[in-house]
Amino acid sequence: PEIQRILLENREHYLIPADVVANVNMDNRLGHAFLVLTKVRYAKIPVLDNDSKFCGFISLAMITDKMLALDHVSLEPLDHLTVADVVEKPDPDAVVHDIVDVEQILHLLVDNPFLPVVDREGIFEGIITRREYMKSFNELVHN
Amino acid sequence: PEIQRILLENREHYLIPADVVANVNMDNRLGHAFLVLTKVRYAKIPVLDNDSKFCGFISLAMITDKMLALDHVSLEPLDHLTVADVVEKPDPDAVVHDIVDVEQILHLLVDNPFLPVVDREGIFEGIITRREYMKSFNELVHN
Ligand SMILES: Nc1ncnc2c1ncn2[C@@H]1O[C@@H]2COP(=O)(O)O[C@H]3[C@@H](O)[C@H](n4cnc5c(N)ncnc54)O[C@@H]3COP(=O)(O)O[C@H]2[C@H]1O
Ligand SMILES: Nc1ncnc2c1ncn2[C@@H]1O[C@@H]2COP(=O)(O)O[C@H]3[C@@H](O)[C@H](n4cnc5c(N)ncnc54)O[C@@H]3COP(=O)(O)O[C@H]2[C@H]1O
């Protein structure tokens, strides 16, 4: 249908390249990730290793969850833990290797606000977000 | 086009009713909102007043931002501030009063992951999320 045509036409524009995607490193202290997530305002961001390979996601809730002790909030984890201690491992089926498979990507975006894109060696290339697909659907309806 | 037909057909099913939407109250302490946002895992949730009127949104980043002092992280704000001190006021144009205007809702969902729905007096009725629209688009492509 029309909807497939418009997705195929725009497929080269959907990738947000790695250099403009906020991310943190597996061996960063949690305090660093706490600061980055507070300042960039993105809900969840990718976690990479020292070879720029994609390792998973991190959000503020994953950090604050470690700060909740029995009856008080503790700052200890910000100094004593690293991103690797809280990173959420990705669902291997929700990692994109081929940005031209727009139907598979649409299917994955139903349950994921964004999808990481990696090359054959697992190097992080960027993300595809719901917003870009919503923009295409909106243009389809309003034209 | 087809896309409009499918949105109009499903329009009654897009609203997630207020009783299943996590929210906090304007006069809650920030520590309470910190706990709720950590546990429910939603990035942003609605803030209501004592008359169930919609007042705005809150996310963990709005709370952790207040915790960042000059060279350290402080727990003080969790006890001394309330939700009202950090609530993000809504853009009046991004509040839905009529859930059957599917084209206007699609337009607003391009830049907003979800939209609050209120009645004529401003009472909170629920939210409409990108996920439900993405689900319809996915069905359109895969059928
Ligand atoms: N600084 C900003 N400028 C303009 N609009 C903004 C914005 N921050 C958030 N938004 C809007 O809010 C939506 C949800 O952002 P959220 O941070 O929850 O969820 C985001 C975030 O977790 C991630 N993301 C998007 N862009 C990113 C980037 N450059 N770096 C890292 N993560 C990113 O992908 C999710 C979905 O993004 P998407 O664009 O579909 O949807 C975004 C976008 O429409
Ligand atoms: N517990 C859960 N079970 C299943 N899927 C989950 C989930 N938590 C998150 N997701 C998935 O992740 C997406 C982004 O969630 P996020 O919390 O960033 O952003 C959410 C959140 O800020 C808000 N939201 C959604 N449902 C909510 C609820 N019941 N109460 C409060 N806020 C809600 O609307 C935004 C967009 O929601 P949407 O459903 O389009 O998109 C959701 C959904 O596809």
Short mmCIF file of C-alpha atoms and ligand atoms in Angstrom, two decimals:
data_model
loop_
_atom_site.label_atom_id
_atom_site.label_comp_id
_atom_site.label_asym_id
_atom_site.label_seq_id
_atom_site.Cartn_x
_atom_site.Cartn_y
_atom_site.Cartn_z
CA PRO A 1 0.00 0.00 0.00
CA GLU A 2 0.91 3.72 0.05
CA ILE A 3 2.39 3.37 3.52
CA GLN A 4 5.08 0.92 2.28
CA ARG A 5 5.97 3.19 -0.64
CA ILE A 6 6.56 6.19 1.63
CA LEU A 7 8.69 4.14 4.09
CA LEU A 8 10.83 2.74 1.26
CA GLU A 9 11.29 6.21 -0.25
CA ASN A 10 12.53 7.68 3.05
CA ARG A 11 14.52 4.68 4.36
CA GLU A 12 17.91 6.35 3.88
CA HIS A 13 16.81 9.30 6.09
CA TYR A 14 15.65 7.32 9.13
CA LEU A 15 19.09 6.56 10.63
CA ILE A 16 20.25 9.02 13.32
CA PRO A 17 24.06 8.60 13.05
CA ALA A 18 26.18 7.52 16.05
CA ASP A 19 28.02 10.83 16.34
CA VAL A 20 24.81 12.69 17.33
CA VAL A 21 23.49 9.99 19.68
CA ALA A 22 24.18 10.56 23.40
CA ASN A 23 25.82 7.45 24.90
CA VAL A 24 27.93 6.23 27.84
CA ASN A 25 30.65 3.62 28.18
CA MET A 26 30.45 0.28 30.06
CA ASP A 27 33.27 1.23 32.42
CA ASN A 28 31.97 4.70 33.33
CA ARG A 29 31.10 5.22 37.00
CA LEU A 30 27.34 5.37 37.66
CA GLY A 31 27.79 8.99 38.83
CA HIS A 32 28.90 9.93 35.31
CA ALA A 33 25.86 8.26 33.71
CA PHE A 34 23.61 9.95 36.34
CA LEU A 35 24.98 13.34 35.21
CA VAL A 36 24.74 12.62 31.46
CA LEU A 37 21.16 11.30 31.64
CA THR A 38 20.09 14.26 33.80
CA LYS A 39 21.53 16.79 31.36
CA VAL A 40 20.64 15.25 27.95
CA ARG A 41 17.03 14.56 29.01
CA TYR A 42 16.72 11.46 26.83
CA ALA A 43 14.85 8.68 28.69
CA LYS A 44 17.17 5.87 27.57
CA ILE A 45 20.52 6.01 25.80
CA PRO A 46 22.86 3.38 24.29
CA VAL A 47 25.83 1.92 26.17
CA LEU A 48 29.00 1.18 24.16
CA ASP A 49 32.29 -0.59 24.98
CA ASN A 50 35.83 0.65 24.24
CA ASP A 51 35.63 -0.70 20.67
CA SER A 52 32.39 1.26 19.96
CA LYS A 53 30.39 -1.95 20.06
CA PHE A 54 26.78 -1.74 21.19
CA CYS A 55 26.28 -3.37 24.66
CA GLY A 56 22.77 -2.29 25.75
CA PHE A 57 20.76 0.59 27.24
CA ILE A 58 20.71 2.69 30.38
CA SER A 59 18.04 4.96 31.89
CA LEU A 60 17.92 7.03 35.10
CA ALA A 61 15.47 4.52 36.67
CA MET A 62 18.12 1.77 36.41
CA ILE A 63 20.48 4.00 38.43
CA THR A 64 17.97 5.31 41.00
CA ASP A 65 16.79 1.73 41.59
CA LYS A 66 20.30 0.95 42.93
CA MET A 67 20.11 4.04 45.15
CA LEU A 68 17.00 2.83 46.99
CA ALA A 69 18.16 1.18 50.22
CA LEU A 70 15.74 -0.25 52.82
CA ASP A 71 14.38 2.96 54.32
CA HIS A 72 16.49 5.69 52.68
CA VAL A 73 18.10 6.83 49.43
CA SER A 74 21.84 6.20 49.20
CA LEU A 75 24.48 8.00 47.12
CA GLU A 76 27.01 5.17 47.54
CA PRO A 77 26.21 3.37 44.26
CA LEU A 78 27.09 6.50 42.24
CA ASP A 79 30.74 6.08 43.31
CA HIS A 80 31.00 2.33 43.77
CA LEU A 81 29.14 0.93 40.76
CA THR A 82 29.76 1.24 37.01
CA VAL A 83 27.44 1.33 34.00
CA ALA A 84 28.25 -2.37 33.40
CA ASP A 85 26.58 -3.19 36.75
CA VAL A 86 23.17 -1.85 35.59
CA VAL A 87 23.16 -1.97 31.78
CA GLU A 88 20.00 -3.52 30.28
CA LYS A 89 21.14 -6.10 27.72
CA PRO A 90 19.34 -5.73 24.39
CA ASP A 91 16.90 -8.25 22.95
CA PRO A 92 19.03 -9.60 20.05
CA ASP A 93 15.93 -9.56 17.79
CA ALA A 94 15.49 -5.79 18.44
CA VAL A 95 18.91 -4.82 17.04
CA VAL A 96 18.90 -3.68 13.40
CA HIS A 97 21.59 -4.93 10.97
CA ASP A 98 19.88 -3.80 7.75
CA ILE A 99 18.21 -0.37 7.65
CA VAL A 100 16.36 -1.09 4.43
CA ASP A 101 14.07 -3.70 5.98
CA VAL A 102 11.42 -1.03 6.75
CA GLU A 103 8.65 -3.56 7.49
CA GLN A 104 10.71 -5.40 10.10
CA ILE A 105 11.77 -2.06 11.62
CA LEU A 106 8.14 -0.86 11.80
CA HIS A 107 7.21 -4.11 13.53
CA LEU A 108 9.97 -3.63 16.15
CA LEU A 109 9.06 0.05 16.71
CA VAL A 110 5.62 -0.97 17.99
CA ASP A 111 7.19 -2.00 21.32
CA ASN A 112 10.47 -0.06 21.23
CA PRO A 113 10.70 3.78 21.19
CA PHE A 114 14.01 3.44 19.32
CA LEU A 115 16.23 0.71 17.82
CA PRO A 116 20.04 0.48 17.79
CA VAL A 117 21.69 -0.09 14.39
CA VAL A 118 24.98 -2.06 14.23
CA ASP A 119 27.28 -3.31 11.44
CA ARG A 120 28.39 -6.93 10.86
CA GLU A 121 31.01 -6.71 13.63
CA GLY A 122 28.53 -5.18 16.13
CA ILE A 123 29.96 -1.65 15.83
CA PHE A 124 27.32 0.95 16.75
CA GLU A 125 26.16 2.95 13.68
CA GLY A 126 23.25 4.94 15.16
CA ILE A 127 19.55 4.61 16.05
CA ILE A 128 16.16 4.59 14.32
CA THR A 129 13.38 6.32 16.30
CA ARG A 130 9.57 6.19 16.32
CA ARG A 131 9.50 9.96 15.67
CA GLU A 132 10.86 9.61 12.12
CA TYR A 133 8.28 6.98 11.23
CA MET A 134 5.47 9.02 12.85
CA LYS A 135 6.61 11.99 10.75
CA SER A 136 6.22 9.95 7.54
CA PHE A 137 2.75 8.69 8.56
CA ASN A 138 1.70 12.23 9.42
CA GLU A 139 2.83 13.49 6.00
CA LEU A 140 0.89 10.66 4.33
CA VAL A 141 -2.34 11.65 6.10
CA HIS A 142 -1.96 15.38 5.64
CA ASN A 143 -1.13 15.35 1.92
CA PRO B 1 -6.25 7.25 2.18
CA GLU B 2 -6.23 3.82 3.86
CA ILE B 3 -4.29 5.19 6.80
CA GLN B 4 -7.13 7.57 7.76
CA ARG B 5 -9.72 4.79 7.49
CA ILE B 6 -7.81 2.56 9.91
CA LEU B 7 -7.27 5.41 12.42
CA LEU B 8 -10.97 6.34 12.36
CA GLU B 9 -12.02 2.69 12.79
CA ASN B 10 -9.81 2.26 15.90
CA ARG B 11 -10.26 5.72 17.45
CA GLU B 12 -12.34 4.44 20.39
CA HIS B 13 -9.55 2.02 21.38
CA TYR B 14 -6.64 4.50 21.54
CA LEU B 15 -7.45 6.04 24.93
CA ILE B 16 -5.60 4.49 27.91
CA PRO B 17 -8.00 5.33 30.76
CA ALA B 18 -6.89 7.39 33.79
CA ASP B 19 -7.26 4.53 36.28
CA VAL B 20 -4.39 2.56 34.62
CA VAL B 21 -2.08 5.56 34.11
CA ALA B 22 0.64 6.01 36.75
CA ASN B 23 0.53 9.57 38.11
CA VAL B 24 1.58 11.75 41.07
CA ASN B 25 -0.02 14.69 42.84
CA MET B 26 1.18 18.31 42.84
CA ASP B 27 1.67 18.36 46.62
CA ASN B 28 3.59 15.07 46.88
CA ARG B 29 7.16 15.38 48.21
CA LEU B 30 9.83 14.89 45.52
CA GLY B 31 11.00 11.77 47.38
CA HIS B 32 7.61 10.15 46.69
CA ALA B 33 7.81 10.95 42.95
CA PHE B 34 11.44 9.66 42.92
CA LEU B 35 10.18 6.33 44.27
CA VAL B 36 7.17 6.08 41.95
CA LEU B 37 9.16 6.92 38.77
CA THR B 38 11.90 4.45 39.77
CA LYS B 39 9.43 1.63 40.27
CA VAL B 40 6.94 2.13 37.41
CA ARG B 41 9.76 2.58 34.83
CA TYR B 42 7.73 5.01 32.69
CA ALA B 43 9.93 7.87 31.45
CA LYS B 44 7.35 10.61 32.08
CA ILE B 45 4.04 10.48 33.90
CA PRO B 46 1.15 12.95 34.37
CA VAL B 47 0.81 15.20 37.43
CA LEU B 48 -2.69 15.83 38.81
CA ASP B 49 -4.11 18.16 41.47
CA ASN B 50 -6.54 17.26 44.27
CA ASP B 51 -9.52 17.64 41.92
CA SER B 52 -8.03 15.15 39.38
CA LYS B 53 -7.25 18.01 37.03
CA PHE B 54 -4.26 17.61 34.71
CA CYS B 55 -1.36 19.97 35.73
CA GLY B 56 1.64 18.75 33.69
CA PHE B 57 4.37 16.07 33.53
CA ILE B 58 7.24 14.82 35.65
CA SER B 59 10.29 12.66 34.82
CA LEU B 60 13.25 11.45 36.90
CA ALA B 61 15.58 13.91 35.10
CA MET B 62 13.50 16.84 36.46
CA ILE B 63 14.13 15.51 39.99
CA THR B 64 17.81 14.54 39.60
CA ASP B 65 18.48 17.96 38.07
CA LYS B 66 17.51 19.52 41.43
CA MET B 67 19.84 17.06 43.21
CA LEU B 68 22.92 18.25 41.32
CA ALA B 69 24.70 20.79 43.56
CA LEU B 70 27.99 22.47 42.56
CA ASP B 71 30.42 19.56 43.06
CA HIS B 72 28.26 16.83 44.59
CA VAL B 73 24.83 15.16 44.49
CA SER B 74 22.46 16.21 47.26
CA LEU B 75 19.51 14.30 48.77
CA GLU B 76 18.07 17.47 50.37
CA PRO B 77 15.58 18.28 47.55
CA LEU B 78 13.85 14.90 47.99
CA ASP B 79 12.62 16.04 51.43
CA HIS B 80 12.36 19.79 50.96
CA LEU B 81 10.75 20.14 47.52
CA THR B 82 7.39 19.01 46.14
CA VAL B 83 6.24 17.89 42.69
CA ALA B 84 4.81 21.40 42.15
CA ASP B 85 8.39 22.79 42.33
CA VAL B 86 9.53 20.78 39.27
CA VAL B 87 6.40 19.96 37.24
CA GLU B 88 6.75 20.66 33.50
CA LYS B 89 3.70 22.66 32.46
CA PRO B 90 2.01 21.27 29.34
CA ASP B 91 1.86 23.02 25.97
CA PRO B 92 -1.86 23.87 25.85
CA ASP B 93 -1.97 22.87 22.16
CA ALA B 94 -0.71 19.36 23.07
CA VAL B 95 -3.63 18.53 25.37
CA VAL B 96 -6.45 16.54 23.75
CA HIS B 97 -10.09 17.48 24.34
CA ASP B 98 -11.61 15.39 21.54
CA ILE B 99 -10.30 11.85 20.96
CA VAL B 100 -12.00 11.51 17.59
CA ASP B 101 -9.78 14.11 15.89
CA VAL B 102 -7.31 11.38 14.80
CA GLU B 103 -5.49 13.63 12.31
CA GLN B 104 -4.76 16.31 14.89
CA ILE B 105 -3.66 13.60 17.38
CA LEU B 106 -1.32 12.03 14.80
CA HIS B 107 0.18 15.45 14.14
CA LEU B 108 0.83 15.99 17.90
CA LEU B 109 2.28 12.48 18.34
CA VAL B 110 5.13 13.32 15.95
CA ASP B 111 6.82 15.33 18.71
CA ASN B 112 5.16 13.88 21.84
CA PRO B 113 5.50 10.23 22.94
CA PHE B 114 2.07 10.52 24.57
CA LEU B 115 -0.76 13.06 24.94
CA PRO B 116 -2.96 13.77 27.97
CA VAL B 117 -6.73 13.70 27.41
CA VAL B 118 -8.97 15.97 29.51
CA ASP B 119 -12.71 16.78 29.64
CA ARG B 120 -14.28 20.27 29.36
CA GLU B 121 -13.46 21.09 33.00
CA GLY B 122 -9.83 19.90 32.65
CA ILE B 123 -10.42 16.61 34.54
CA PHE B 124 -7.83 14.00 33.50
CA GLU B 125 -9.40 11.18 31.42
CA GLY B 126 -6.31 9.25 30.30
CA ILE B 127 -3.54 9.31 27.68
CA ILE B 128 -3.06 8.46 24.00
CA THR B 129 0.35 6.93 23.18
CA ARG B 130 2.47 6.54 20.06
CA ARG B 131 2.48 2.78 20.58
CA GLU B 132 -1.22 2.41 19.74
CA TYR B 133 -0.84 4.38 16.53
CA MET B 134 2.33 2.44 15.59
CA LYS B 135 0.36 -0.77 16.15
CA SER B 136 -2.31 0.35 13.64
CA PHE B 137 0.31 1.36 11.04
CA ASN B 138 2.07 -1.97 11.50
CA GLU B 139 -1.19 -3.87 10.93
CA LEU B 140 -1.82 -1.81 7.79
CA VAL B 141 1.56 -2.77 6.31
CA HIS B 142 1.45 -6.41 7.30
CA ASN B 143 -2.05 -7.20 6.03
N1 LIG C 1 16.15 17.10 22.72
C1 LIG C 1 15.03 16.84 22.05
N2 LIG C 1 14.71 17.54 20.96
C2 LIG C 1 13.57 17.27 20.27
N3 LIG C 1 12.69 16.31 20.59
C3 LIG C 1 12.97 15.58 21.67
C4 LIG C 1 14.13 15.80 22.46
N4 LIG C 1 14.11 14.93 23.47
C5 LIG C 1 13.00 14.19 23.31
N5 LIG C 1 12.30 14.59 22.24
C6 LIG C 1 11.01 14.05 21.79
O1 LIG C 1 10.50 13.22 22.81
C7 LIG C 1 10.45 11.88 22.34
C8 LIG C 1 10.76 10.92 23.44
O2 LIG C 1 12.06 11.09 23.91
P1 LIG C 1 12.64 10.03 24.94
O3 LIG C 1 13.84 10.64 25.55
O4 LIG C 1 11.54 9.57 25.86
O5 LIG C 1 13.06 8.76 24.07
C9 LIG C 1 14.06 8.87 23.06
C10 LIG C 1 15.48 8.55 23.55
O6 LIG C 1 15.43 7.52 24.52
C11 LIG C 1 16.14 8.01 22.27
N6 LIG C 1 16.85 9.07 21.53
C12 LIG C 1 16.36 9.85 20.54
N7 LIG C 1 17.31 10.68 20.06
C13 LIG C 1 18.44 10.40 20.76
C14 LIG C 1 19.80 10.90 20.73
N8 LIG C 1 20.20 11.87 19.89
N9 LIG C 1 20.69 10.40 21.60
C15 LIG C 1 20.32 9.40 22.46
N10 LIG C 1 19.08 8.87 22.54
C16 LIG C 1 18.15 9.37 21.70
O7 LIG C 1 15.10 7.55 21.43
C17 LIG C 1 13.83 7.74 22.06
C18 LIG C 1 12.81 8.07 21.02
O8 LIG C 1 13.13 9.26 20.36
P2 LIG C 1 12.10 9.99 19.40
O9 LIG C 1 12.84 11.04 18.64
O10 LIG C 1 11.29 9.01 18.65
O11 LIG C 1 11.05 10.71 20.37
C19 LIG C 1 11.43 11.82 21.19
C20 LIG C 1 11.23 13.18 20.55
O12 LIG C 1 10.03 13.20 19.79
N1 LIG C 2 5.43 -1.50 31.45
C1 LIG C 2 5.49 -1.54 30.11
N2 LIG C 2 4.87 -2.53 29.45
C2 LIG C 2 4.91 -2.58 28.09
N3 LIG C 2 5.55 -1.68 27.31
C3 LIG C 2 6.18 -0.69 27.90
C4 LIG C 2 6.19 -0.56 29.32
N4 LIG C 2 6.90 0.54 29.63
C5 LIG C 2 7.31 1.06 28.45
N5 LIG C 2 6.89 0.32 27.43
C6 LIG C 2 7.17 0.55 26.01
O1 LIG C 2 8.19 1.54 25.94
C7 LIG C 2 7.66 2.71 25.32
C8 LIG C 2 8.26 3.94 25.91
O2 LIG C 2 7.94 4.05 27.25
P1 LIG C 2 8.30 5.38 28.02
O3 LIG C 2 8.19 5.10 29.47
O4 LIG C 2 9.61 5.90 27.50
O5 LIG C 2 7.20 6.47 27.59
C9 LIG C 2 5.83 6.24 27.90
C10 LIG C 2 5.38 6.84 29.23
O6 LIG C 2 6.07 8.08 29.46
C11 LIG C 2 3.90 7.13 28.98
N6 LIG C 2 3.04 6.04 29.43
C12 LIG C 2 2.60 4.97 28.69
N7 LIG C 2 1.78 4.18 29.42
C13 LIG C 2 1.69 4.77 30.65
C14 LIG C 2 0.96 4.44 31.88
N8 LIG C 2 0.17 3.36 31.99
N9 LIG C 2 1.10 5.27 32.94
C15 LIG C 2 1.88 6.39 32.85
N10 LIG C 2 2.57 6.75 31.73
C16 LIG C 2 2.48 5.95 30.65
O7 LIG C 2 3.74 7.23 27.57
C17 LIG C 2 5.00 7.05 26.90
C18 LIG C 2 4.76 6.33 25.60
O8 LIG C 2 4.18 5.06 25.82
P2 LIG C 2 4.09 3.97 24.65
O9 LIG C 2 3.17 2.90 25.13
O10 LIG C 2 3.79 4.65 23.35
O11 LIG C 2 5.56 3.40 24.47
C19 LIG C 2 6.14 2.61 25.49
C20 LIG C 2 5.92 1.12 25.32
O12 LIG C 2 5.98 0.75 23.96
#
